mmCIF file of C-alpha atoms in Angstrom:
data_model
loop_
_atom_site.group_PDB
_atom_site.id
_atom_site.type_symbol
_atom_site.label_atom_id
_atom_site.label_comp_id
_atom_site.label_asym_id
_atom_site.label_seq_id
_atom_site.Cartn_x
_atom_site.Cartn_y
_atom_site.Cartn_z
ATOM 1 C CA MET A 305 -44.413 -35.694 109.358
ATOM 2 C CA THR A 306 -46.010 -38.434 111.446
ATOM 3 C CA ASP A 307 -44.871 -41.950 111.977
ATOM 4 C CA ASN A 308 -47.805 -42.992 110.438
ATOM 5 C CA LYS A 309 -47.149 -41.219 107.730
ATOM 6 C CA THR A 310 -43.365 -42.209 107.289
ATOM 7 C CA LYS A 311 -44.702 -45.780 107.730
ATOM 8 C CA ALA A 312 -47.047 -45.519 104.860
ATOM 9 C CA LEU A 313 -44.601 -43.757 102.480
ATOM 10 C CA LYS A 314 -42.061 -46.269 103.039
ATOM 11 C CA LYS A 315 -44.376 -48.986 101.860
ATOM 12 C CA ALA A 316 -45.303 -47.086 99.068
ATOM 13 C CA ASN A 317 -42.200 -47.329 97.891
ATOM 14 C CA GLN A 318 -41.631 -50.790 99.056
ATOM 15 C CA VAL A 319 -44.563 -51.438 96.381
ATOM 16 C CA LEU A 320 -43.203 -49.331 93.573
ATOM 17 C CA THR A 321 -39.700 -51.175 94.049
ATOM 18 C CA ALA A 322 -41.538 -54.485 94.037
ATOM 19 C CA PHE A 323 -43.219 -53.572 90.624
ATOM 20 C CA ARG A 324 -39.692 -52.285 89.570
ATOM 21 C CA SER A 325 -37.983 -55.351 90.751
ATOM 22 C CA THR A 326 -40.377 -57.810 88.658
ATOM 23 C CA ILE A 327 -41.222 -55.697 85.746
ATOM 24 C CA ASP A 328 -38.572 -53.176 84.802
ATOM 25 C CA GLU A 329 -36.579 -50.338 85.990
ATOM 26 C CA VAL A 330 -38.602 -47.972 84.265
ATOM 27 C CA ILE A 331 -42.467 -48.901 84.276
ATOM 28 C CA PRO A 332 -45.259 -46.469 83.610
ATOM 29 C CA ILE A 333 -47.610 -46.337 86.744
ATOM 30 C CA GLN A 334 -50.573 -46.876 83.901
ATOM 31 C CA ILE A 335 -48.966 -50.317 83.440
ATOM 32 C CA ALA A 336 -48.846 -50.736 87.173
ATOM 33 C CA HIS A 337 -52.637 -49.815 87.888
ATOM 34 C CA ALA A 338 -53.744 -51.864 84.855
ATOM 35 C CA PHE A 339 -51.994 -55.001 86.600
ATOM 36 C CA LEU A 340 -53.446 -54.142 90.207
ATOM 37 C CA ILE A 341 -57.128 -53.719 88.400
ATOM 38 C CA VAL A 342 -56.774 -57.106 86.751
ATOM 39 C CA ALA A 343 -55.472 -58.581 90.164
ATOM 40 C CA GLN A 344 -58.672 -57.683 91.868
ATOM 41 C CA ASN A 345 -60.851 -58.855 88.877
ATOM 42 C CA GLU A 346 -59.267 -61.677 87.398
ATOM 43 C CA GLY A 347 -61.327 -63.355 84.485
ATOM 44 C CA LYS A 348 -62.983 -60.094 83.037
ATOM 45 C CA GLY A 349 -61.874 -59.006 79.416
ATOM 46 C CA VAL A 350 -60.488 -55.709 78.122
ATOM 47 C CA VAL A 351 -64.135 -53.791 78.033
ATOM 48 C CA GLU A 352 -65.068 -54.257 81.721
ATOM 49 C CA LEU A 353 -61.275 -53.648 82.942
ATOM 50 C CA ALA A 354 -60.863 -50.384 81.140
ATOM 51 C CA ASP A 355 -64.267 -49.207 82.966
ATOM 52 C CA LEU A 356 -62.982 -50.147 86.010
ATOM 53 C CA ALA A 357 -59.474 -48.617 85.503
ATOM 54 C CA GLY A 358 -61.045 -45.516 84.179
ATOM 55 C CA ALA A 359 -59.555 -45.715 80.620
ATOM 56 C CA ASN A 360 -60.104 -46.098 77.209
ATOM 57 C CA LYS A 361 -59.991 -49.995 75.274
ATOM 58 C CA SER A 362 -57.621 -49.262 73.447
ATOM 59 C CA THR A 363 -54.985 -48.001 76.140
ATOM 60 C CA MET A 364 -56.315 -50.742 78.366
ATOM 61 C CA SER A 365 -55.601 -53.324 75.634
ATOM 62 C CA ARG A 366 -52.191 -52.138 75.084
ATOM 63 C CA HIS A 367 -51.228 -52.515 78.653
ATOM 64 C CA LEU A 368 -52.551 -55.818 79.501
ATOM 65 C CA LEU A 369 -50.775 -56.917 76.101
ATOM 66 C CA ASP A 370 -47.780 -55.295 77.551
ATOM 67 C CA LEU A 371 -48.445 -57.387 81.097
ATOM 68 C CA SER A 372 -48.996 -60.573 79.162
ATOM 69 C CA ASP A 373 -46.323 -63.008 77.416
ATOM 70 C CA GLN A 374 -45.468 -60.999 74.367
ATOM 71 C CA LEU A 375 -45.368 -57.132 74.084
ATOM 72 C CA ARG A 376 -47.184 -55.404 71.150
ATOM 73 C CA THR A 377 -43.745 -54.887 69.776
ATOM 74 C CA GLY A 378 -43.126 -58.506 69.469
ATOM 75 C CA GLN A 379 -40.720 -58.809 72.377
ATOM 76 C CA PRO A 380 -41.126 -60.816 75.472
ATOM 77 C CA GLY A 381 -43.388 -59.281 77.505
ATOM 78 C CA TYR A 382 -43.878 -58.943 81.222
ATOM 79 C CA GLY A 383 -45.522 -62.405 82.073
ATOM 80 C CA LEU A 384 -47.495 -61.315 84.660
ATOM 81 C CA LEU A 385 -50.728 -62.151 83.252
ATOM 82 C CA VAL A 386 -52.554 -64.834 81.260
ATOM 83 C CA ARG A 387 -54.707 -64.296 78.306
ATOM 84 C CA SER A 388 -57.149 -66.873 77.102
ATOM 85 C CA GLN A 389 -60.031 -67.427 75.556
ATOM 86 C CA ASP A 390 -63.248 -66.576 77.665
ATOM 87 C CA PRO A 391 -65.361 -70.052 77.977
ATOM 88 C CA THR A 392 -68.734 -67.897 77.874
ATOM 89 C CA ASN A 393 -68.060 -65.864 74.572
ATOM 90 C CA LEU A 394 -65.488 -67.749 72.384
ATOM 91 C CA ARG A 395 -64.902 -64.109 70.844
ATOM 92 C CA SER A 396 -63.877 -62.461 74.028
ATOM 93 C CA VAL A 397 -60.317 -63.183 75.848
ATOM 94 C CA ILE A 398 -60.109 -62.615 79.451
ATOM 95 C CA TYR A 399 -57.275 -62.266 81.740
ATOM 96 C CA SER A 400 -56.062 -63.517 85.033
ATOM 97 C CA LEU A 401 -52.506 -63.531 86.916
ATOM 98 C CA SER A 402 -49.834 -65.975 85.985
ATOM 99 C CA PRO A 403 -47.420 -67.920 88.491
ATOM 100 C CA LYS A 404 -45.245 -64.583 88.484
ATOM 101 C CA GLY A 405 -48.181 -62.465 88.412
ATOM 102 C CA LYS A 406 -49.312 -64.050 91.700
ATOM 103 C CA LEU A 407 -45.796 -64.019 93.521
ATOM 104 C CA LEU A 408 -46.242 -60.043 92.622
ATOM 105 C CA VAL A 409 -49.432 -59.768 94.168
ATOM 106 C CA ASN A 410 -48.155 -61.370 97.299
ATOM 107 C CA GLN A 411 -44.967 -59.155 97.909
ATOM 108 C CA ILE A 412 -47.032 -56.671 97.696
ATOM 109 C CA ALA A 413 -49.507 -58.110 99.875
ATOM 110 C CA ASN A 414 -46.988 -58.910 102.279
ATOM 111 C CA ILE A 415 -45.406 -55.073 102.123
ATOM 112 C CA LEU A 416 -48.640 -53.617 102.786
ATOM 113 C CA GLU A 417 -49.782 -55.977 105.438
ATOM 114 C CA SER A 418 -46.645 -55.746 107.551
#
């Protein structure tokens, strides 16, 4: 294996470790993917985010709830996203990064930029 591939894999492992230490020891890759989609597309709703992720709306909705303040089971969520009312459509909810989510994004960016 080349040095570049080894470095790339090391960074990938560090990113996964950042997710695990911030969210949970066991994190489905789909949850991490949903988080990264929101991080790149703040202010969008479930339908748009699901389309960007190539996921169905109900699955994306569950992932976004888990990443917000409260899990769909009623237990505390991961706190990485903030749900808010869309100012242009009061029936819709949009998602953005919470302060904790912004810290994780910065941590991931620092890993990838190093």
